PDB file of C-alpha atoms in Angstrom:
ATOM      1  CA  MET A  16       3.115 -24.514  10.098  1.00 50.00           C
ATOM      2  CA  GLU A  17       3.350 -26.319   6.777  1.00 61.00           C
ATOM      3  CA  ASN A  18       2.757 -30.071   6.868  1.00 74.00           C
ATOM      4  CA  ASN A  19       5.048 -32.489   5.019  1.00 80.00           C
ATOM      5  CA  LYS A  20       2.625 -33.106   2.122  1.00 81.00           C
ATOM      6  CA  LYS A  21       2.257 -29.364   1.480  1.00 86.00           C
ATOM      7  CA  LYS A  22       6.021 -28.868   1.750  1.00 86.00           C
ATOM      8  CA  ILE A  23       6.684 -31.599  -0.837  1.00 88.00           C
ATOM      9  CA  GLY A  24       3.994 -30.097  -3.083  1.00 89.00           C
ATOM     10  CA  ARG A  25       5.509 -26.606  -2.819  1.00 93.00           C
ATOM     11  CA  ILE A  26       8.987 -27.967  -3.615  1.00 92.00           C
ATOM     12  CA  GLY A  27       7.547 -29.738  -6.655  1.00 94.00           C
ATOM     13  CA  GLU A  28       5.731 -26.641  -7.885  1.00 96.00           C
ATOM     14  CA  ASP A  29       8.889 -24.552  -7.478  1.00 96.00           C
ATOM     15  CA  GLU A  30      10.886 -27.103  -9.487  1.00 96.00           C
ATOM     16  CA  ALA A  31       8.159 -27.367 -12.133  1.00 97.00           C
ATOM     17  CA  GLU A  32       8.211 -23.587 -12.540  1.00 98.00           C
ATOM     18  CA  LYS A  33      12.014 -23.632 -12.983  1.00 97.00           C
ATOM     19  CA  TYR A  34      11.668 -26.449 -15.533  1.00 97.00           C
ATOM     20  CA  LEU A  35       9.022 -24.567 -17.521  1.00 98.00           C
ATOM     21  CA  LEU A  36      11.022 -21.329 -17.535  1.00 98.00           C
ATOM     22  CA  LYS A  37      14.148 -23.206 -18.663  1.00 98.00           C
ATOM     23  CA  ASN A  38      12.118 -24.708 -21.516  1.00 97.00           C
ATOM     24  CA  GLY A  39      10.812 -21.416 -22.883  1.00 98.00           C
ATOM     25  CA  PHE A  40       7.479 -21.083 -21.105  1.00 98.00           C
ATOM     26  CA  ASP A  41       6.153 -17.858 -19.627  1.00 98.00           C
ATOM     27  CA  ILE A  42       4.638 -18.317 -16.191  1.00 98.00           C
ATOM     28  CA  ILE A  43       1.312 -16.495 -16.032  1.00 97.00           C
ATOM     29  CA  GLU A  44       0.130 -17.517 -12.585  1.00 97.00           C
ATOM     30  CA  ARG A  45       0.577 -20.055  -9.801  1.00 97.00           C
ATOM     31  CA  ASN A  46      -1.979 -21.578  -7.474  1.00 95.00           C
ATOM     32  CA  ASN A  47      -5.066 -20.229  -9.207  1.00 95.00           C
ATOM     33  CA  TYR A  48      -8.119 -21.232  -7.212  1.00 92.00           C
ATOM     34  CA  GLN A  49     -11.307 -22.049  -9.087  1.00 82.00           C
ATOM     35  CA  LYS A  50     -14.666 -23.248  -7.823  1.00 81.00           C
ATOM     36  CA  TRP A  51     -13.725 -26.860  -8.614  1.00 81.00           C
ATOM     37  CA  GLY A  52     -10.130 -26.846  -7.501  1.00 86.00           C
ATOM     38  CA  GLU A  53      -6.715 -25.344  -7.930  1.00 91.00           C
ATOM     39  CA  ILE A  54      -4.634 -24.939 -11.062  1.00 95.00           C
ATOM     40  CA  ASP A  55      -1.027 -25.365  -9.918  1.00 96.00           C
ATOM     41  CA  ILE A  56       0.634 -23.416 -12.746  1.00 98.00           C
ATOM     42  CA  ILE A  57      -0.748 -21.466 -15.679  1.00 98.00           C
ATOM     43  CA  ALA A  58       1.919 -21.033 -18.343  1.00 98.00           C
ATOM     44  CA  LYS A  59       2.112 -20.057 -21.985  1.00 98.00           C
ATOM     45  CA  LYS A  60       4.397 -21.003 -24.869  1.00 97.00           C
ATOM     46  CA  LYS A  61       3.967 -20.120 -28.550  1.00 94.00           C
ATOM     47  CA  ASN A  62       0.426 -18.832 -28.006  1.00 94.00           C
ATOM     48  CA  VAL A  63      -0.695 -22.083 -26.349  1.00 97.00           C
ATOM     49  CA  TRP A  64      -1.880 -21.723 -22.771  1.00 98.00           C
ATOM     50  CA  ARG A  65      -0.948 -24.584 -20.452  1.00 98.00           C
ATOM     51  CA  PHE A  66      -2.828 -25.508 -17.311  1.00 98.00           C
ATOM     52  CA  VAL A  67      -0.241 -27.541 -15.452  1.00 98.00           C
ATOM     53  CA  GLU A  68      -0.932 -30.032 -12.686  1.00 97.00           C
ATOM     54  CA  VAL A  69       2.165 -30.852 -10.633  1.00 97.00           C
ATOM     55  CA  LYS A  70       2.517 -34.130  -8.767  1.00 95.00           C
ATOM     56  CA  THR A  71       5.547 -34.745  -6.583  1.00 93.00           C
ATOM     57  CA  MET A  72       6.566 -37.881  -4.735  1.00 88.00           C
ATOM     58  CA  ARG A  73       9.419 -38.589  -2.357  1.00 82.00           C
ATOM     59  CA  ILE A  74      11.443 -41.674  -3.300  1.00 75.00           C
ATOM     60  CA  ASN A  75      14.283 -43.475  -1.565  1.00 66.00           C
ATOM     61  CA  PRO A  76      16.831 -44.635  -4.163  1.00 59.00           C
ATOM     62  CA  MET A  77      18.530 -46.952  -1.626  1.00 58.00           C
ATOM     63  CA  PHE A  78      15.500 -49.234  -1.657  1.00 55.00           C
ATOM     64  CA  GLY A  79      14.757 -49.090  -5.356  1.00 54.00           C
ATOM     65  CA  SER A  80      11.459 -48.146  -6.922  1.00 55.00           C
ATOM     66  CA  SER A  81       8.269 -49.174  -5.181  1.00 60.00           C
ATOM     67  CA  GLY A  82       6.541 -49.131  -8.548  1.00 63.00           C
ATOM     68  CA  ILE A  83       4.463 -46.129  -7.501  1.00 77.00           C
ATOM     69  CA  VAL A  84       5.091 -42.886  -9.376  1.00 87.00           C
ATOM     70  CA  PRO A  85       3.616 -39.380  -9.025  1.00 89.00           C
ATOM     71  CA  GLU A  86       1.512 -40.003 -12.126  1.00 91.00           C
ATOM     72  CA  ASP A  87      -0.432 -42.596 -10.114  1.00 88.00           C
ATOM     73  CA  GLN A  88      -1.874 -39.747  -8.035  1.00 88.00           C
ATOM     74  CA  ILE A  89      -3.911 -38.493 -11.005  1.00 91.00           C
ATOM     75  CA  THR A  90      -7.334 -40.040 -10.617  1.00 90.00           C
ATOM     76  CA  ARG A  91     -10.274 -39.762 -12.986  1.00 91.00           C
ATOM     77  CA  ASP A  92     -11.982 -37.378 -10.538  1.00 92.00           C
ATOM     78  CA  LYS A  93      -8.853 -35.218 -10.355  1.00 90.00           C
ATOM     79  CA  ILE A  94      -8.697 -34.952 -14.161  1.00 91.00           C
ATOM     80  CA  ILE A  95     -12.359 -33.908 -14.258  1.00 92.00           C
ATOM     81  CA  LYS A  96     -11.687 -31.163 -11.671  1.00 93.00           C
ATOM     82  CA  ILE A  97      -8.625 -29.939 -13.548  1.00 93.00           C
ATOM     83  CA  LYS A  98     -10.559 -29.798 -16.836  1.00 94.00           C
ATOM     84  CA  ARG A  99     -13.474 -27.930 -15.240  1.00 95.00           C
ATOM     85  CA  SER A 100     -11.097 -25.415 -13.666  1.00 95.00           C
ATOM     86  CA  ALA A 101      -9.191 -24.933 -16.940  1.00 95.00           C
ATOM     87  CA  VAL A 102     -12.391 -24.440 -18.948  1.00 95.00           C
ATOM     88  CA  ALA A 103     -13.723 -21.918 -16.408  1.00 94.00           C
ATOM     89  CA  TYR A 104     -10.454 -19.941 -16.502  1.00 96.00           C
ATOM     90  CA  ALA A 105     -10.265 -20.082 -20.309  1.00 96.00           C
ATOM     91  CA  ASN A 106     -13.874 -18.986 -20.747  1.00 96.00           C
ATOM     92  CA  ARG A 107     -13.507 -16.120 -18.279  1.00 95.00           C
ATOM     93  CA  ASN A 108     -10.339 -14.903 -20.018  1.00 96.00           C
ATOM     94  CA  GLY A 109     -11.279 -15.474 -23.674  1.00 97.00           C
ATOM     95  CA  ILE A 110      -8.688 -18.206 -24.207  1.00 97.00           C
ATOM     96  CA  ASP A 111      -9.377 -20.764 -26.904  1.00 95.00           C
ATOM     97  CA  ASN A 112      -5.960 -22.341 -27.483  1.00 97.00           C
ATOM     98  CA  TYR A 113      -5.061 -24.316 -24.370  1.00 97.00           C
ATOM     99  CA  GLN A 114      -4.201 -27.732 -23.069  1.00 97.00           C
ATOM    100  CA  ILE A 115      -3.696 -29.507 -19.771  1.00 97.00           C
ATOM    101  CA  ASP A 116      -0.231 -30.790 -18.912  1.00 97.00           C
ATOM    102  CA  LEU A 117       1.141 -32.862 -16.046  1.00 97.00           C
ATOM    103  CA  ILE A 118       4.574 -32.475 -14.536  1.00 98.00           C
ATOM    104  CA  ALA A 119       5.625 -35.430 -12.380  1.00 96.00           C
ATOM    105  CA  ILE A 120       8.605 -35.026 -10.076  1.00 95.00           C
ATOM    106  CA  ASP A 121      10.558 -37.553  -8.019  1.00 92.00           C
ATOM    107  CA  ILE A 122      12.461 -36.084  -5.061  1.00 90.00           C
ATOM    108  CA  GLY A 123      14.746 -37.690  -2.506  1.00 84.00           C
ATOM    109  CA  ASN A 124      14.794 -37.479   1.270  1.00 81.00           C
ATOM    110  CA  ASN A 125      16.960 -34.353   1.150  1.00 83.00           C
ATOM    111  CA  ASN A 126      14.671 -32.735  -1.437  1.00 80.00           C
ATOM    112  CA  GLU A 127      17.088 -33.427  -4.281  1.00 84.00           C
ATOM    113  CA  ILE A 128      15.404 -33.780  -7.646  1.00 82.00           C
ATOM    114  CA  PHE A 129      15.823 -37.200  -9.263  1.00 86.00           C
ATOM    115  CA  ASP A 130      13.535 -36.892 -12.243  1.00 91.00           C
ATOM    116  CA  ILE A 131      11.083 -34.502 -13.895  1.00 96.00           C
ATOM    117  CA  ARG A 132       8.652 -35.794 -16.503  1.00 96.00           C
ATOM    118  CA  HIS A 133       6.463 -33.453 -18.551  1.00 97.00           C
ATOM    119  CA  TRP A 134       3.325 -35.047 -19.979  1.00 96.00           C
ATOM    120  CA  GLU A 135       1.763 -32.717 -22.503  1.00 96.00           C
ATOM    121  CA  ASN A 136      -1.893 -32.460 -23.420  1.00 94.00           C
ATOM    122  CA  ILE A 137      -3.205 -35.094 -21.057  1.00 91.00           C
TER     123      ILE A 137
END
């Protein structure tokens, strides 16, 4: 059985994939596991490969913003793991034109999407 954190993460990744497709990206792969961690989405647009980290957070609009956003979940250690995983994938596949992106998603209690923010080349 899927726990709540995994369910929210899967919803976020599904929405991020829809967002990327709508914005002209080709989805190459999802949930690519590397020695140092997982790459949520590997996408490509105009010959630039994107290694996309997706962070999703449930918010309750009735109580206003708590000041915490999905972006706050990206720690220094997490960025290091993402970079190591991206470099390993790129080296193994002969890719030299790539960047790391972040997609942050706010969802409500009924899994409705409130906001999607795409941070490029973090």
